Coordinates of C-alpha atoms in Angstrom, one line a residue:
X1 CA -10.1 -2.2 -13.5
X2 CA -7.3 -0.2 -12.1
X3 CA -6.0 3.2 -13.2
X4 CA -2.9 4.5 -12.8
X5 CA -2.8 8.4 -11.8
X6 CA 0.7 9.3 -10.4
X7 CA 4.0 8.7 -10.3
X8 CA 3.1 7.0 -6.9
X9 CA -0.3 6.1 -7.2
X10 CA -3.2 3.8 -8.8
X11 CA -7.1 4.0 -7.7
X12 CA -9.8 1.2 -9.1
X13 CA -13.8 1.1 -8.8
X14 CA -14.9 -2.3 -8.4
X15 CA -19.2 -3.2 -8.4
X16 CA -21.1 -5.0 -5.9
X17 CA -23.8 -7.4 -6.7
X18 CA -24.7 -7.5 -3.1
X19 CA -24.7 -5.8 -0.1
X20 CA -21.5 -5.8 2.3
X21 CA -22.1 -6.6 6.4
X22 CA -19.8 -5.5 8.9
X23 CA -20.2 -7.0 12.1
X24 CA -18.8 -5.4 15.6
X25 CA -19.8 -6.9 18.9
X26 CA -23.7 -8.0 18.4
X27 CA -24.4 -5.5 15.9
X28 CA -24.0 -5.1 12.4
X29 CA -23.8 -2.4 9.8
X30 CA -24.8 -3.2 5.6
X31 CA -23.3 -1.3 3.0
X32 CA -24.5 0.6 0.8
X33 CA -25.3 3.2 3.2
X34 CA -27.6 6.1 2.9
X35 CA -25.4 9.3 3.0
X36 CA -28.5 10.9 5.3
X37 CA -29.3 7.5 7.7
X38 CA -26.9 8.3 10.7
X39 CA -28.1 6.2 13.3
X40 CA -26.9 3.3 11.3
X41 CA -23.3 4.3 11.1
X42 CA -23.3 6.5 14.8
X43 CA -23.3 2.3 15.8
X44 CA -20.1 1.6 14.7
X45 CA -19.1 5.1 15.7
X46 CA -19.6 4.4 19.2
X47 CA -18.1 1.5 18.6
X48 CA -14.8 2.6 17.8
X49 CA -11.9 4.6 19.2
X50 CA -10.5 7.8 18.5
X51 CA -7.6 7.2 15.7
X52 CA -3.8 8.6 16.5
X53 CA -0.7 9.2 14.7
X54 CA 3.3 8.2 14.9
X55 CA 5.1 11.1 15.9
X56 CA 8.6 10.9 17.2
X57 CA 8.4 7.0 18.0
X58 CA 5.1 7.5 19.6
X59 CA 1.0 7.4 19.0
X60 CA -0.6 11.4 19.8
X61 CA -4.1 11.7 19.5
X62 CA -4.8 15.4 18.2
X63 CA -8.6 15.7 16.2
X64 CA -7.0 18.9 14.8
X65 CA -5.1 17.0 13.1
X66 CA -6.2 13.6 12.2
X67 CA -10.1 13.5 13.2
X68 CA -11.4 9.7 13.3
X69 CA -12.2 7.3 14.6
X70 CA -10.8 3.4 14.1
X71 CA -11.5 -0.8 15.1
X72 CA -8.8 -3.1 15.0
X73 CA -9.5 -6.3 12.8
X74 CA -9.7 -8.5 16.2
X75 CA -13.3 -6.3 16.6
X76 CA -15.2 -6.8 13.7
X77 CA -15.0 -8.9 11.0
X78 CA -16.4 -9.0 7.0
X79 CA -19.4 -10.8 5.1
X80 CA -17.7 -13.3 2.9
X81 CA -18.3 -11.6 0.0
X82 CA -16.3 -9.3 0.3
X83 CA -13.2 -11.6 0.3
X84 CA -14.1 -12.5 -2.8
X85 CA -14.2 -8.8 -3.9
X86 CA -10.4 -8.6 -2.5
X87 CA -8.2 -10.6 -4.0
X88 CA -9.2 -8.9 -7.2
X89 CA -8.8 -6.1 -5.9
X90 CA -5.1 -7.1 -5.3
X91 CA -4.2 -8.6 -8.0
X92 CA -5.3 -5.2 -10.2
X93 CA -2.5 -3.4 -8.0
X94 CA -0.2 -6.5 -8.7
X95 CA -0.9 -5.9 -12.5
X96 CA -0.7 -2.0 -12.3
X97 CA 2.7 -2.5 -10.7
X98 CA 4.4 -5.1 -13.0
X99 CA 5.1 -7.2 -9.5
X100 CA 7.7 -9.8 -10.0
X101 CA 6.3 -10.9 -6.8
X102 CA 3.0 -12.1 -5.4
X103 CA 1.1 -9.4 -3.3
X104 CA -0.4 -10.0 0.3
X105 CA -2.8 -8.0 1.8
X106 CA -2.7 -7.1 5.6
X107 CA -5.9 -5.8 7.2
X108 CA -4.8 -3.2 9.4
X109 CA -8.1 -1.6 11.0
X110 CA -11.5 0.0 10.1
X111 CA -11.3 3.8 9.8
X112 CA -14.4 6.2 10.0
X113 CA -14.3 9.9 8.9
X114 CA -17.5 11.4 10.5
X115 CA -18.1 15.1 8.8
X116 CA -15.6 17.2 10.0
X117 CA -13.4 14.5 10.0
X118 CA -9.5 14.7 8.7
X119 CA -6.4 13.6 8.5
X120 CA -3.9 16.4 7.3
X121 CA -0.8 15.9 4.8
X122 CA 1.9 12.6 6.7
X123 CA 4.0 10.1 5.4
X124 CA 3.2 6.1 6.8
X125 CA 5.7 5.1 9.4
X126 CA 8.5 3.7 7.5
X127 CA 8.7 -0.4 8.3
X128 CA 10.9 -2.8 6.4
X129 CA 9.1 -5.0 5.7
X130 CA 5.5 -3.3 3.7
X131 CA 5.9 -1.4 0.0
X132 CA 2.9 0.0 0.2
X133 CA -0.8 1.0 1.4
X134 CA -4.4 0.2 0.7
X135 CA -7.1 1.9 1.3
X136 CA -11.0 0.6 0.3
X137 CA -13.8 3.1 0.5
X138 CA -16.9 1.5 1.8
X139 CA -20.2 3.0 0.1
X140 CA -21.7 5.6 2.0
X141 CA -22.1 8.6 -0.4
X142 CA -20.6 11.1 1.6
X143 CA -19.3 14.8 0.2
X144 CA -15.7 15.7 0.8
X145 CA -13.1 13.9 2.4
X146 CA -11.2 13.0 -0.5
X147 CA -7.6 11.2 -0.4
X148 CA -4.6 13.2 -2.0
X149 CA -1.5 11.4 -2.4
X150 CA 1.3 14.5 -3.3
X151 CA -0.5 16.0 -6.7
X152 CA -2.9 13.6 -7.0
X153 CA -6.5 13.6 -5.8
X154 CA -9.0 11.1 -5.4
X155 CA -12.4 11.0 -4.9
X156 CA -13.5 7.6 -3.5
X157 CA -16.9 8.6 -2.9
X158 CA -19.5 6.2 -4.3
X159 CA -23.3 5.2 -3.0
X160 CA -22.7 1.6 -4.9
X161 CA -19.7 0.7 -5.5
X162 CA -16.5 -0.1 -3.8
X163 CA -13.7 2.4 -4.6
X164 CA -9.9 2.1 -3.9
X165 CA -6.8 3.3 -4.1
X166 CA -3.2 1.9 -3.5
X167 CA -0.2 3.9 -2.7
X168 CA 3.6 3.8 -1.9
X169 CA 4.1 4.1 1.9
X170 CA 7.1 7.1 1.2
X171 CA 3.8 9.0 -0.6
X172 CA 2.7 12.0 0.9
X173 CA -1.3 12.0 1.2
X174 CA -4.0 13.5 3.6
X175 CA -7.8 13.0 3.8
X176 CA -9.2 16.4 3.4
X177 CA -12.4 17.5 5.5
X178 CA -15.5 15.5 5.3
X179 CA -18.4 18.1 4.7
X180 CA -21.6 15.4 4.7
X181 CA -22.0 12.1 6.0
X182 CA -20.0 9.2 7.0
X183 CA -16.5 7.8 4.5
X184 CA -15.9 4.2 6.2
X185 CA -12.5 3.1 4.9
X186 CA -11.2 -0.3 5.4
X187 CA -7.1 0.2 4.9
X188 CA -4.4 -2.1 4.4
X189 CA -0.8 -3.0 4.8
X190 CA 0.3 -4.3 1.4
X191 CA 3.3 -6.9 1.6
X192 CA 5.9 -8.8 -1.1
X193 CA 5.3 -12.5 -0.3
X194 CA 9.0 -14.7 -0.6
X195 CA 8.8 -16.4 -3.3
X196 CA 11.5 -19.5 -4.2
X197 CA 13.1 -18.5 -7.8
X198 CA 11.2 -15.2 -9.3
X199 CA 10.0 -15.5 -13.2
X200 CA 12.8 -14.1 -15.5
X201 CA 12.1 -11.1 -16.9
X202 CA 12.9 -11.6 -20.5
X203 CA 11.8 -7.5 -21.4
X204 CA 13.2 -4.5 -23.0
X205 CA 14.8 -3.8 -19.5
X206 CA 17.0 -7.2 -19.1
X207 CA 17.9 -7.1 -22.7
X208 CA 19.5 -3.5 -22.1
X209 CA 21.0 -4.7 -18.1
X210 CA 22.2 -7.8 -19.7
X211 CA 24.3 -6.2 -22.7
X212 CA 25.2 -3.5 -20.3
X213 CA 26.9 -6.9 -18.2
X214 CA 28.7 -8.7 -21.1
X215 CA 30.1 -5.3 -21.7
X216 CA 31.8 -5.3 -18.3
X217 CA 33.1 -8.6 -18.1
X218 CA 34.4 -8.2 -21.7
X219 CA 37.1 -5.0 -20.5
X220 CA 37.6 -6.1 -17.6
X221 CA 38.4 -9.7 -19.4
X222 CA 35.9 -11.6 -16.8
X223 CA 34.7 -15.5 -18.0
X224 CA 30.4 -14.6 -17.0
X225 CA 30.7 -18.4 -16.2
X226 CA 33.2 -18.0 -13.4
X227 CA 32.2 -14.2 -12.5
X228 CA 30.2 -15.5 -9.6
X229 CA 33.1 -17.4 -7.6
X230 CA 36.1 -14.3 -9.0
X231 CA 36.6 -11.9 -6.0
X232 CA 34.9 -8.4 -7.9
X233 CA 37.2 -6.1 -10.1
X234 CA 34.7 -3.7 -10.1
X235 CA 31.1 -2.2 -8.0
X236 CA 28.4 -1.0 -10.2
X237 CA 26.3 1.4 -8.3
X238 CA 22.2 1.7 -10.0
X239 CA 20.5 4.4 -7.8
X240 CA 17.1 3.3 -6.9
X241 CA 13.7 4.8 -8.0
X242 CA 11.7 4.8 -4.7
X243 CA 12.8 6.0 -1.0
X244 CA 13.3 3.9 1.8
X245 CA 12.9 4.3 5.6
X246 CA 16.5 4.8 7.3
X247 CA 16.8 2.1 9.9
X248 CA 18.9 2.3 12.8
X249 CA 21.0 -1.0 12.8
X250 CA 20.6 -1.6 16.2
X251 CA 16.8 -2.6 15.8
X252 CA 17.2 -4.5 12.6
X253 CA 16.8 -8.2 12.6
X254 CA 19.4 -10.2 10.4
X255 CA 16.8 -11.2 8.1
X256 CA 15.6 -7.2 7.2
X257 CA 19.3 -7.1 5.9
X258 CA 19.7 -9.8 3.8
X259 CA 15.9 -9.3 2.5
X260 CA 15.8 -5.9 1.6
X261 CA 12.1 -5.0 0.5
X262 CA 11.8 -2.9 -2.5
X263 CA 9.4 -1.7 -4.8
X264 CA 8.5 -1.1 -8.1
X265 CA 11.2 -1.2 -10.7
X266 CA 13.5 -1.3 -8.1
X267 CA 12.3 -5.0 -7.1
X268 CA 12.2 -5.0 -11.0
X269 CA 15.7 -4.4 -11.2
X270 CA 17.0 -6.5 -8.4
X271 CA 15.2 -9.4 -9.7
X272 CA 16.9 -9.1 -13.7
X273 CA 19.7 -8.3 -11.9
X274 CA 19.4 -11.6 -9.3
X275 CA 18.7 -13.8 -12.7
X276 CA 21.7 -12.2 -14.4

């Protein structure tokens, strides 16, 4: 079950009925892993590369800021039973966010934070097609290493279950220092999937917007049935509730401009206005 804690983040926990295997090269690592069994995770660490972070449009490796190892999806696979769990996690995120569109989770990497591993406060690099991040923590029973999203702290450590946290991309977040064992996470980019016609909302917000528009139409003597074909007589400004990347227009594709990726309440508002 997902539990919303902050304005921009939520977390949940999924019990495991059987172990999960991560396969890399000719080796594999079975989860759950005991926090004291260093040798098993060491093989995964040795197969990974140091993690970098974005700074001034380039990738920088600095262990004092981010002390982590990573591996890209092309270099590892996960046992089939995990792929039965992930859709349930994504569905919980979509339900908690009251998402008007289906959500797709794109695997980014596997991250391993050893003892003294950390990632200082940062904001993810803005990408126009990504609205949030998902961190899935595999069970290793580590200590320390809390995920801090804005003012909310999440202890994702477990010896038996998968814990996860999803948060909007514009949120400041950090990984505190791991004090024992290894933190092993799968990180995902969350994207909205385009659908031909979004399901219209008929809730209180829909009724409020509909009533407000009808008042404006009456004030300006506009026939609602012809409003789309007439020359605009006024402009309505609605402030956004979330932050978005300010992109250099030279690098913005036409599809990005025609289909902005909005989040949460902003997307819901746009969906209702389109329906009206």
